[in-house]
Structure formats: structure tokens, C-alpha cells
Amino acid sequence: MPELPEVETARAAIEDAALHRRIVDVDDSDEYVCRPHAPGQIRDALVGREFTAAHRRGKAMWVDTSGDEPGVDGPSLGLHLGMAGRIMISGADGGQVSGGDPPAGRYGIDADAPGRKPEWDRFTVTFEDGGVLRLFDKRRLGRVRLDPDLDSLGPDAEQIGVEEFADRVGRGTAPVKARLLDQATLAGVGNLLADETLWQARLDPRREAGSLSRKELRTLHDALGAATRSAIDKGGVHTGEFIASRKKAGVCPRCGAPLERATVGSRTTWFCPREQV
């Protein structure tokens, strides 16, 4: 599914192309994607307003809206990309900005390919200038909701400081990869970003989190920051140096050792048995 870097590209697209445009219509008719809201409820809340700011914590994204009075905000709109969602925003001139799952789609369908089904646009916002924001999601696993609850999420994986990271991640008997994937511990790390980060840090994903030294935790924090920034800059976690090697007969990009596969935190995990200790 889209991880923190992909969600950040979607957030940045909204910030770049969707703010301060008056909303004149909303299609929230997909009752599954927009649950628990009834059709028309999100539309009624948004029409006549403008998006004013786009935010993200981990994989969660939400947009502020203008209020009915100066200095008073309207409802926030939560947007979750699910497994393969992409935010597409068109301008009044027909130009388009987008972000989220890679453009070609992890499931083989380009968001703008000829012949794609109209219903794959699960939620749309139409602006007064004629442009549209849409959530393209073939798999229908995205979510749209008003005033999303973020209380269950830990601090953002891109923003967390090294000391808080060490305190939250470096404890307990769970494998360190499972700690990285726990969204209540740290928000935003998915399976690919975890494998890339642990490979960069040269740490075995099966190590008990509480066994890591403070030095190892600082190294892990720095590796996570570097892997996240690189993935954002390059367009997604699939661009990581280690990711292409995560397959049968794959070898470590640094030392050439055959990679090993394991299940950690219920997720398929690849690592270098020679370097990751």
C-alpha cells in the first residue's frame, strides 16, 4: 500500500494545486469509501468552502477547510489512499497534478489510461473554476471521512526526533521490524520502507527491539530519515536501493550475499544474513 513517502506526494499535490479554490460540488456517493457518512453528507459539509491547508501524519492525510466566519475553520476532510489510491487534481487549464501510488499503478492500471472505468474515481471534488480533485482507487480500499480521529497514531516517522524515536522503538521483546510497523509506536512506516531502513542500518529485522543499543537506535533513526527523504524525492518507496533485490534469488546490493526471507510481524521480510546482525 502507499506508505509515508507516497502519501506525502499526495499531500504535496493538494497543497500545490487544490488550496483556495471554491468547492461547488462533491461526489460522495460511494457508501463504502465514504463510510460511515451517508451519501450527500460530505457534500453538504464541503460545498461553498475552500481547502486551506493539507496535512499528514504517517499514512494519514487530512485537509483543512474554510469556515463560515473569519478565524473559524470548517470541517477537516480525511483522505486515506488504501492499497493503491492516487490523488489527481486538474486545473482550470486542464493541467494535472497528482500524488500517491506510482502513476502506472501497482496493480497494472494507469489512473489516466484509456478504457479505465469511471467508477474507479471513488470520490471527487469539483471546483468553481472547473477543475476537479479525485481519489482514483481501483481496489476501493481508500477512505474519505470528515474530521478523522488521529488519536491512535504515534508521531510521524519523518518528523520524530532521535531521542523520542529511541524511547518508543527501542523497548520490549517484539522484533524491531514489528516495532517500526506499529502505527501506534511510529506512524508511516510500511513493509518496504522498514526493509529498506533496516538494510541501510545493517540491523537484523528479527532482533528484539529492546536489545538494540542507543548507538544502534541512533543509526536506525538516521537510516529511516535518509530512506524516507530519498523515497519522497524519487516518487515512492519502490525506488529504494534495496527494494529491487527483495525477491527470490535476490542478492545484497552491497556485499552480494544471497538474501534471506522470513516472516516478521506477519509481513514478508527480506534481509542480508551477512551484514544485518
mmCIF file of C-alpha atoms in Angstrom:
data_model
loop_
_atom_site.group_PDB
_atom_site.id
_atom_site.type_symbol
_atom_site.label_atom_id
_atom_site.label_comp_id
_atom_site.label_asym_id
_atom_site.label_seq_id
_atom_site.Cartn_x
_atom_site.Cartn_y
_atom_site.Cartn_z
ATOM 1 C CA MET A 1 0.000 0.000 0.000
ATOM 2 C CA PRO A 2 1.134 3.583 -0.270
ATOM 3 C CA GLU A 3 3.500 4.309 2.598
ATOM 4 C CA LEU A 4 4.558 7.622 4.095
ATOM 5 C CA PRO A 5 6.532 8.800 1.019
ATOM 6 C CA GLU A 6 3.642 8.172 -1.390
ATOM 7 C CA VAL A 7 1.162 9.853 0.943
ATOM 8 C CA GLU A 8 3.493 12.835 1.209
ATOM 9 C CA THR A 9 3.469 13.198 -2.590
ATOM 10 C CA ALA A 10 -0.342 13.244 -2.460
ATOM 11 C CA ARG A 11 -0.335 15.812 0.346
ATOM 12 C CA ALA A 12 2.113 17.976 -1.577
ATOM 13 C CA ALA A 13 -0.058 17.736 -4.701
ATOM 14 C CA ILE A 14 -3.071 19.002 -2.751
ATOM 15 C CA GLU A 15 -1.017 21.807 -1.252
ATOM 16 C CA ASP A 16 0.298 22.747 -4.668
ATOM 17 C CA ALA A 17 -2.900 22.571 -6.702
ATOM 18 C CA ALA A 18 -6.085 22.342 -4.612
ATOM 19 C CA LEU A 19 -5.937 25.072 -1.980
ATOM 20 C CA HIS A 20 -8.015 28.265 -2.087
ATOM 21 C CA ARG A 21 -10.344 27.048 -4.856
ATOM 22 C CA ARG A 22 -14.056 27.310 -4.105
ATOM 23 C CA ILE A 23 -15.845 23.945 -3.946
ATOM 24 C CA VAL A 24 -19.099 23.814 -5.924
ATOM 25 C CA ASP A 25 -19.831 20.085 -5.977
ATOM 26 C CA VAL A 26 -18.785 16.812 -4.352
ATOM 27 C CA ASP A 27 -19.488 13.225 -5.436
ATOM 28 C CA ASP A 28 -19.548 11.214 -2.222
ATOM 29 C CA SER A 29 -21.945 8.555 -3.491
ATOM 30 C CA ASP A 30 -19.600 5.607 -2.834
ATOM 31 C CA GLU A 31 -21.005 4.492 0.503
ATOM 32 C CA TYR A 32 -18.138 2.065 1.176
ATOM 33 C CA VAL A 33 -15.310 4.547 0.617
ATOM 34 C CA CYS A 34 -17.156 7.346 2.441
ATOM 35 C CA ARG A 35 -18.433 5.251 5.355
ATOM 36 C CA PRO A 36 -19.797 5.983 7.936
ATOM 37 C CA HIS A 37 -21.168 9.044 6.126
ATOM 38 C CA ALA A 38 -24.374 8.766 4.139
ATOM 39 C CA PRO A 39 -24.321 9.957 0.514
ATOM 40 C CA GLY A 40 -24.546 13.728 0.461
ATOM 41 C CA GLN A 41 -23.243 14.268 3.986
ATOM 42 C CA ILE A 42 -19.695 15.124 2.940
ATOM 43 C CA ARG A 43 -21.034 17.158 0.016
ATOM 44 C CA ASP A 44 -23.224 19.220 2.319
ATOM 45 C CA ALA A 45 -20.258 19.862 4.622
ATOM 46 C CA LEU A 46 -17.868 20.996 1.861
ATOM 47 C CA VAL A 47 -19.811 22.861 -0.839
ATOM 48 C CA GLY A 48 -19.146 26.587 -0.651
ATOM 49 C CA ARG A 49 -15.875 26.166 1.243
ATOM 50 C CA GLU A 50 -12.218 26.125 0.177
ATOM 51 C CA PHE A 51 -9.372 23.832 1.161
ATOM 52 C CA THR A 52 -6.937 25.926 3.208
ATOM 53 C CA ALA A 53 -4.109 23.576 4.254
ATOM 54 C CA ALA A 54 -3.006 19.969 3.674
ATOM 55 C CA HIS A 55 -1.531 17.853 6.478
ATOM 56 C CA ARG A 56 -0.117 14.386 7.015
ATOM 57 C CA ARG A 57 0.848 12.174 9.947
ATOM 58 C CA GLY A 58 2.320 8.907 8.789
ATOM 59 C CA LYS A 59 -0.029 7.475 6.183
ATOM 60 C CA ALA A 60 -2.979 9.598 7.351
ATOM 61 C CA MET A 61 -3.762 12.772 5.381
ATOM 62 C CA TRP A 62 -6.314 15.479 6.013
ATOM 63 C CA VAL A 63 -7.230 18.863 4.576
ATOM 64 C CA ASP A 64 -8.485 21.920 6.473
ATOM 65 C CA THR A 65 -11.398 23.897 5.065
ATOM 66 C CA SER A 66 -12.530 27.492 5.382
ATOM 67 C CA GLY A 67 -15.148 28.319 7.974
ATOM 68 C CA ASP A 68 -18.389 30.232 7.889
ATOM 69 C CA GLU A 69 -16.785 33.147 9.741
ATOM 70 C CA PRO A 70 -13.278 34.662 9.653
ATOM 71 C CA GLY A 71 -10.914 32.884 12.023
ATOM 72 C CA VAL A 72 -13.159 29.819 12.357
ATOM 73 C CA ASP A 73 -12.212 26.646 10.483
ATOM 74 C CA GLY A 74 -14.680 24.417 8.736
ATOM 75 C CA PRO A 75 -14.605 20.602 8.966
ATOM 76 C CA SER A 76 -11.436 18.750 8.031
ATOM 77 C CA LEU A 77 -11.525 16.184 5.225
ATOM 78 C CA GLY A 78 -9.624 12.966 5.838
ATOM 79 C CA LEU A 79 -8.245 11.140 2.781
ATOM 80 C CA HIS A 80 -6.705 7.663 3.061
ATOM 81 C CA LEU A 81 -5.178 6.097 -0.048
ATOM 82 C CA GLY A 82 -5.810 2.477 0.933
ATOM 83 C CA MET A 83 -3.723 -0.055 -1.002
ATOM 84 C CA ALA A 84 -3.300 1.744 -4.314
ATOM 85 C CA GLY A 85 -5.023 5.118 -4.210
ATOM 86 C CA ARG A 86 -3.858 8.215 -6.034
ATOM 87 C CA ILE A 87 -4.969 11.841 -5.726
ATOM 88 C CA MET A 88 -5.476 13.535 -9.113
ATOM 89 C CA ILE A 89 -6.075 17.303 -9.332
ATOM 90 C CA SER A 90 -6.885 19.120 -12.560
ATOM 91 C CA GLY A 91 -6.586 22.859 -13.064
ATOM 92 C CA ALA A 92 -8.874 25.213 -14.904
ATOM 93 C CA ASP A 93 -6.497 24.946 -17.883
ATOM 94 C CA GLY A 94 -6.685 21.143 -17.990
ATOM 95 C CA GLY A 95 -3.223 20.626 -16.493
ATOM 96 C CA GLN A 96 -2.916 17.945 -13.835
ATOM 97 C CA VAL A 97 -1.001 17.410 -10.596
ATOM 98 C CA SER A 98 -1.063 14.070 -8.806
ATOM 99 C CA GLY A 99 0.462 12.061 -5.997
ATOM 100 C CA GLY A 100 0.093 8.765 -4.183
ATOM 101 C CA ASP A 101 0.587 5.288 -5.609
ATOM 102 C CA PRO A 102 3.012 5.384 -8.582
ATOM 103 C CA PRO A 103 1.345 6.678 -11.780
ATOM 104 C CA ALA A 104 1.351 3.334 -13.592
ATOM 105 C CA GLY A 105 -0.349 1.758 -10.607
ATOM 106 C CA ARG A 106 0.973 -1.139 -8.567
ATOM 107 C CA TYR A 107 -1.930 -3.176 -9.916
ATOM 108 C CA GLY A 108 -1.376 -2.502 -13.596
ATOM 109 C CA ILE A 109 -3.910 0.276 -14.228
ATOM 110 C CA ASP A 110 -2.760 3.774 -15.068
ATOM 111 C CA ALA A 111 -5.006 6.370 -13.464
ATOM 112 C CA ASP A 112 -5.299 8.106 -16.850
ATOM 113 C CA ALA A 113 -5.229 5.077 -19.152
ATOM 114 C CA PRO A 114 -7.828 4.864 -21.927
ATOM 115 C CA GLY A 115 -10.613 2.491 -21.016
ATOM 116 C CA ARG A 116 -10.361 2.845 -17.268
ATOM 117 C CA LYS A 117 -13.726 2.683 -15.512
ATOM 118 C CA PRO A 118 -15.280 5.945 -14.299
ATOM 119 C CA GLU A 119 -16.279 4.324 -11.006
ATOM 120 C CA TRP A 120 -12.609 3.960 -10.107
ATOM 121 C CA ASP A 121 -12.781 7.654 -9.226
ATOM 122 C CA ARG A 122 -14.208 6.879 -5.795
ATOM 123 C CA PHE A 123 -14.593 10.457 -4.583
ATOM 124 C CA THR A 124 -14.477 13.765 -6.446
ATOM 125 C CA VAL A 125 -14.492 17.441 -5.545
ATOM 126 C CA THR A 126 -15.364 19.945 -8.275
ATOM 127 C CA PHE A 127 -14.051 23.497 -8.030
ATOM 128 C CA GLU A 128 -15.682 26.681 -9.241
ATOM 129 C CA ASP A 129 -13.034 27.091 -11.941
ATOM 130 C CA GLY A 130 -13.972 23.719 -13.456
ATOM 131 C CA GLY A 131 -11.061 21.734 -12.080
ATOM 132 C CA VAL A 132 -11.542 18.521 -10.112
ATOM 133 C CA LEU A 133 -9.830 16.666 -7.272
ATOM 134 C CA ARG A 134 -10.433 12.929 -7.428
ATOM 135 C CA LEU A 135 -9.430 9.877 -5.464
ATOM 136 C CA PHE A 136 -8.549 7.235 -8.070
ATOM 137 C CA ASP A 137 -8.670 3.824 -6.403
ATOM 138 C CA LYS A 138 -9.259 0.703 -8.470
ATOM 139 C CA ARG A 139 -9.207 -1.557 -5.422
ATOM 140 C CA ARG A 140 -11.759 0.548 -3.492
ATOM 141 C CA LEU A 141 -9.784 0.351 -0.246
ATOM 142 C CA GLY A 142 -9.323 4.084 0.287
ATOM 143 C CA ARG A 143 -11.337 6.037 2.838
ATOM 144 C CA VAL A 144 -12.812 9.532 2.917
ATOM 145 C CA ARG A 145 -14.299 10.944 6.095
ATOM 146 C CA LEU A 146 -14.972 14.185 7.905
ATOM 147 C CA ASP A 147 -12.907 15.162 10.958
ATOM 148 C CA PRO A 148 -10.839 11.940 11.122
ATOM 149 C CA ASP A 149 -9.685 10.664 14.506
ATOM 150 C CA LEU A 150 -5.863 10.508 14.670
ATOM 151 C CA ASP A 151 -5.525 9.690 18.370
ATOM 152 C CA SER A 152 -4.379 6.108 17.726
ATOM 153 C CA LEU A 153 -1.358 7.197 15.668
ATOM 154 C CA GLY A 154 2.124 7.671 17.025
ATOM 155 C CA PRO A 155 4.418 10.513 15.958
ATOM 156 C CA ASP A 156 5.250 10.917 12.290
ATOM 157 C CA ALA A 157 8.184 8.775 11.165
ATOM 158 C CA GLU A 158 9.689 11.603 9.106
ATOM 159 C CA GLN A 159 9.472 14.198 11.878
ATOM 160 C CA ILE A 160 10.299 12.288 15.069
ATOM 161 C CA GLY A 161 13.488 13.268 16.917
ATOM 162 C CA VAL A 162 16.193 10.748 17.710
ATOM 163 C CA GLU A 163 15.602 10.597 21.473
ATOM 164 C CA GLU A 164 11.857 10.071 21.199
ATOM 165 C CA PHE A 165 12.453 7.531 18.439
ATOM 166 C CA ALA A 166 14.868 5.570 20.632
ATOM 167 C CA ASP A 167 12.479 5.645 23.604
ATOM 168 C CA ARG A 168 9.484 4.463 21.549
ATOM 169 C CA VAL A 169 11.150 1.899 19.280
ATOM 170 C CA GLY A 170 13.927 0.519 21.478
ATOM 171 C CA ARG A 171 11.855 -1.337 24.052
ATOM 172 C CA GLY A 172 10.150 -4.675 24.552
ATOM 173 C CA THR A 173 10.692 -8.137 23.132
ATOM 174 C CA ALA A 174 8.949 -7.631 19.770
ATOM 175 C CA PRO A 175 11.179 -7.806 16.671
ATOM 176 C CA VAL A 176 12.498 -4.397 15.708
ATOM 177 C CA LYS A 177 10.733 -4.570 12.345
ATOM 178 C CA ALA A 178 7.411 -5.178 14.090
ATOM 179 C CA ARG A 179 8.057 -2.100 16.244
ATOM 180 C CA LEU A 180 8.721 0.004 13.146
ATOM 181 C CA LEU A 181 5.477 -1.234 11.574
ATOM 182 C CA ASP A 182 3.370 -0.492 14.670
ATOM 183 C CA GLN A 183 1.493 2.695 13.733
ATOM 184 C CA ALA A 184 0.827 3.481 17.403
ATOM 185 C CA THR A 185 4.588 3.489 18.026
ATOM 186 C CA LEU A 186 5.567 5.334 14.881
ATOM 187 C CA ALA A 187 3.238 6.468 12.100
ATOM 188 C CA GLY A 188 4.039 5.962 8.436
ATOM 189 C CA VAL A 189 6.426 3.017 8.069
ATOM 190 C CA GLY A 190 5.187 0.181 5.857
ATOM 191 C CA ASN A 191 6.740 -3.108 4.833
ATOM 192 C CA LEU A 192 9.028 -1.835 2.081
ATOM 193 C CA LEU A 193 10.273 1.210 3.981
ATOM 194 C CA ALA A 194 11.001 -0.973 7.016
ATOM 195 C CA ASP A 195 13.093 -3.424 4.978
ATOM 196 C CA GLU A 196 14.949 -0.589 3.249
ATOM 197 C CA THR A 197 15.646 1.144 6.564
ATOM 198 C CA LEU A 198 16.862 -1.973 8.363
ATOM 199 C CA TRP A 199 19.116 -2.846 5.430
ATOM 200 C CA GLN A 200 20.551 0.677 5.432
ATOM 201 C CA ALA A 201 21.137 0.417 9.197
ATOM 202 C CA ARG A 202 22.603 -3.130 8.878
ATOM 203 C CA LEU A 203 20.232 -4.483 11.528
ATOM 204 C CA ASP A 204 18.531 -7.876 11.573
ATOM 205 C CA PRO A 205 14.746 -7.293 11.390
ATOM 206 C CA ARG A 206 14.244 -10.201 13.832
ATOM 207 C CA ARG A 207 16.276 -8.613 16.641
ATOM 208 C CA GLU A 208 14.342 -7.862 19.812
ATOM 209 C CA ALA A 209 13.755 -4.113 19.817
ATOM 210 C CA GLY A 210 14.813 -3.881 23.457
ATOM 211 C CA SER A 211 18.196 -5.442 22.661
ATOM 212 C CA LEU A 212 19.301 -2.521 20.466
ATOM 213 C CA SER A 213 21.919 -0.220 21.925
ATOM 214 C CA ARG A 214 21.437 3.531 21.976
ATOM 215 C CA LYS A 215 24.031 3.792 19.202
ATOM 216 C CA GLU A 216 22.168 1.251 17.069
ATOM 217 C CA LEU A 217 18.898 3.131 17.626
ATOM 218 C CA ARG A 218 20.509 6.398 16.517
ATOM 219 C CA THR A 219 21.805 4.641 13.405
ATOM 220 C CA LEU A 220 18.318 3.243 12.754
ATOM 221 C CA HIS A 221 16.739 6.684 13.190
ATOM 222 C CA ASP A 222 19.196 8.224 10.739
ATOM 223 C CA ALA A 223 18.640 5.408 8.234
ATOM 224 C CA LEU A 224 14.870 5.858 8.442
ATOM 225 C CA GLY A 225 15.196 9.582 7.827
ATOM 226 C CA ALA A 226 17.505 9.080 4.853
ATOM 227 C CA ALA A 227 15.356 6.324 3.307
ATOM 228 C CA THR A 228 12.186 8.372 3.759
ATOM 229 C CA ARG A 229 13.624 11.565 2.257
ATOM 230 C CA SER A 230 15.054 9.663 -0.693
ATOM 231 C CA ALA A 231 11.732 7.927 -1.373
ATOM 232 C CA ILE A 232 9.833 11.228 -1.237
ATOM 233 C CA ASP A 233 12.290 12.865 -3.621
ATOM 234 C CA LYS A 234 12.212 9.948 -6.072
ATOM 235 C CA GLY A 235 8.462 9.282 -6.002
ATOM 236 C CA GLY A 236 7.933 6.328 -3.691
ATOM 237 C CA VAL A 237 9.381 3.516 -1.599
ATOM 238 C CA HIS A 238 9.785 1.339 -4.702
ATOM 239 C CA THR A 239 12.828 3.489 -5.599
ATOM 240 C CA GLY A 240 14.846 2.335 -2.573
ATOM 241 C CA GLU A 241 18.315 0.905 -3.154
ATOM 242 C CA PHE A 242 17.382 -2.405 -1.529
ATOM 243 C CA ILE A 243 13.832 -2.831 -2.824
ATOM 244 C CA ALA A 244 14.588 -4.279 -6.272
ATOM 245 C CA SER A 245 16.567 -7.080 -4.593
ATOM 246 C CA ARG A 246 13.637 -8.237 -2.415
ATOM 247 C CA LYS A 247 12.859 -11.367 -4.427
ATOM 248 C CA LYS A 248 13.765 -14.980 -4.883
ATOM 249 C CA ALA A 249 17.443 -15.276 -5.821
ATOM 250 C CA GLY A 250 17.963 -11.631 -4.847
ATOM 251 C CA VAL A 251 21.372 -10.616 -3.527
ATOM 252 C CA CYS A 252 22.552 -7.858 -1.227
ATOM 253 C CA PRO A 253 23.365 -4.721 -3.256
ATOM 254 C CA ARG A 254 26.384 -4.059 -1.003
ATOM 255 C CA CYS A 255 28.086 -7.411 -0.473
ATOM 256 C CA GLY A 256 26.412 -9.760 -2.966
ATOM 257 C CA ALA A 257 25.299 -12.313 -0.372
ATOM 258 C CA PRO A 258 22.041 -14.175 -1.162
ATOM 259 C CA LEU A 259 19.164 -12.563 0.694
ATOM 260 C CA GLU A 260 17.092 -14.490 3.199
ATOM 261 C CA ARG A 261 13.324 -14.366 3.564
ATOM 262 C CA ALA A 262 11.379 -14.529 6.818
ATOM 263 C CA THR A 263 8.019 -13.527 8.253
ATOM 264 C CA VAL A 264 8.294 -10.774 10.840
ATOM 265 C CA GLY A 265 5.275 -9.020 12.306
ATOM 266 C CA SER A 266 3.124 -11.089 9.912
ATOM 267 C CA ARG A 267 4.875 -9.458 6.956
ATOM 268 C CA THR A 268 7.194 -10.931 4.326
ATOM 269 C CA THR A 269 10.687 -9.717 5.154
ATOM 270 C CA TRP A 270 13.951 -9.764 3.209
ATOM 271 C CA PHE A 271 17.386 -9.128 4.710
ATOM 272 C CA CYS A 272 21.091 -9.772 4.217
ATOM 273 C CA PRO A 273 22.233 -12.511 6.637
ATOM 274 C CA ARG A 274 25.875 -11.452 6.285
ATOM 275 C CA GLU A 275 25.550 -7.745 7.067
ATOM 276 C CA GLN A 276 22.327 -7.367 9.057
ATOM 277 C CA VAL A 277 23.123 -8.519 12.588
#
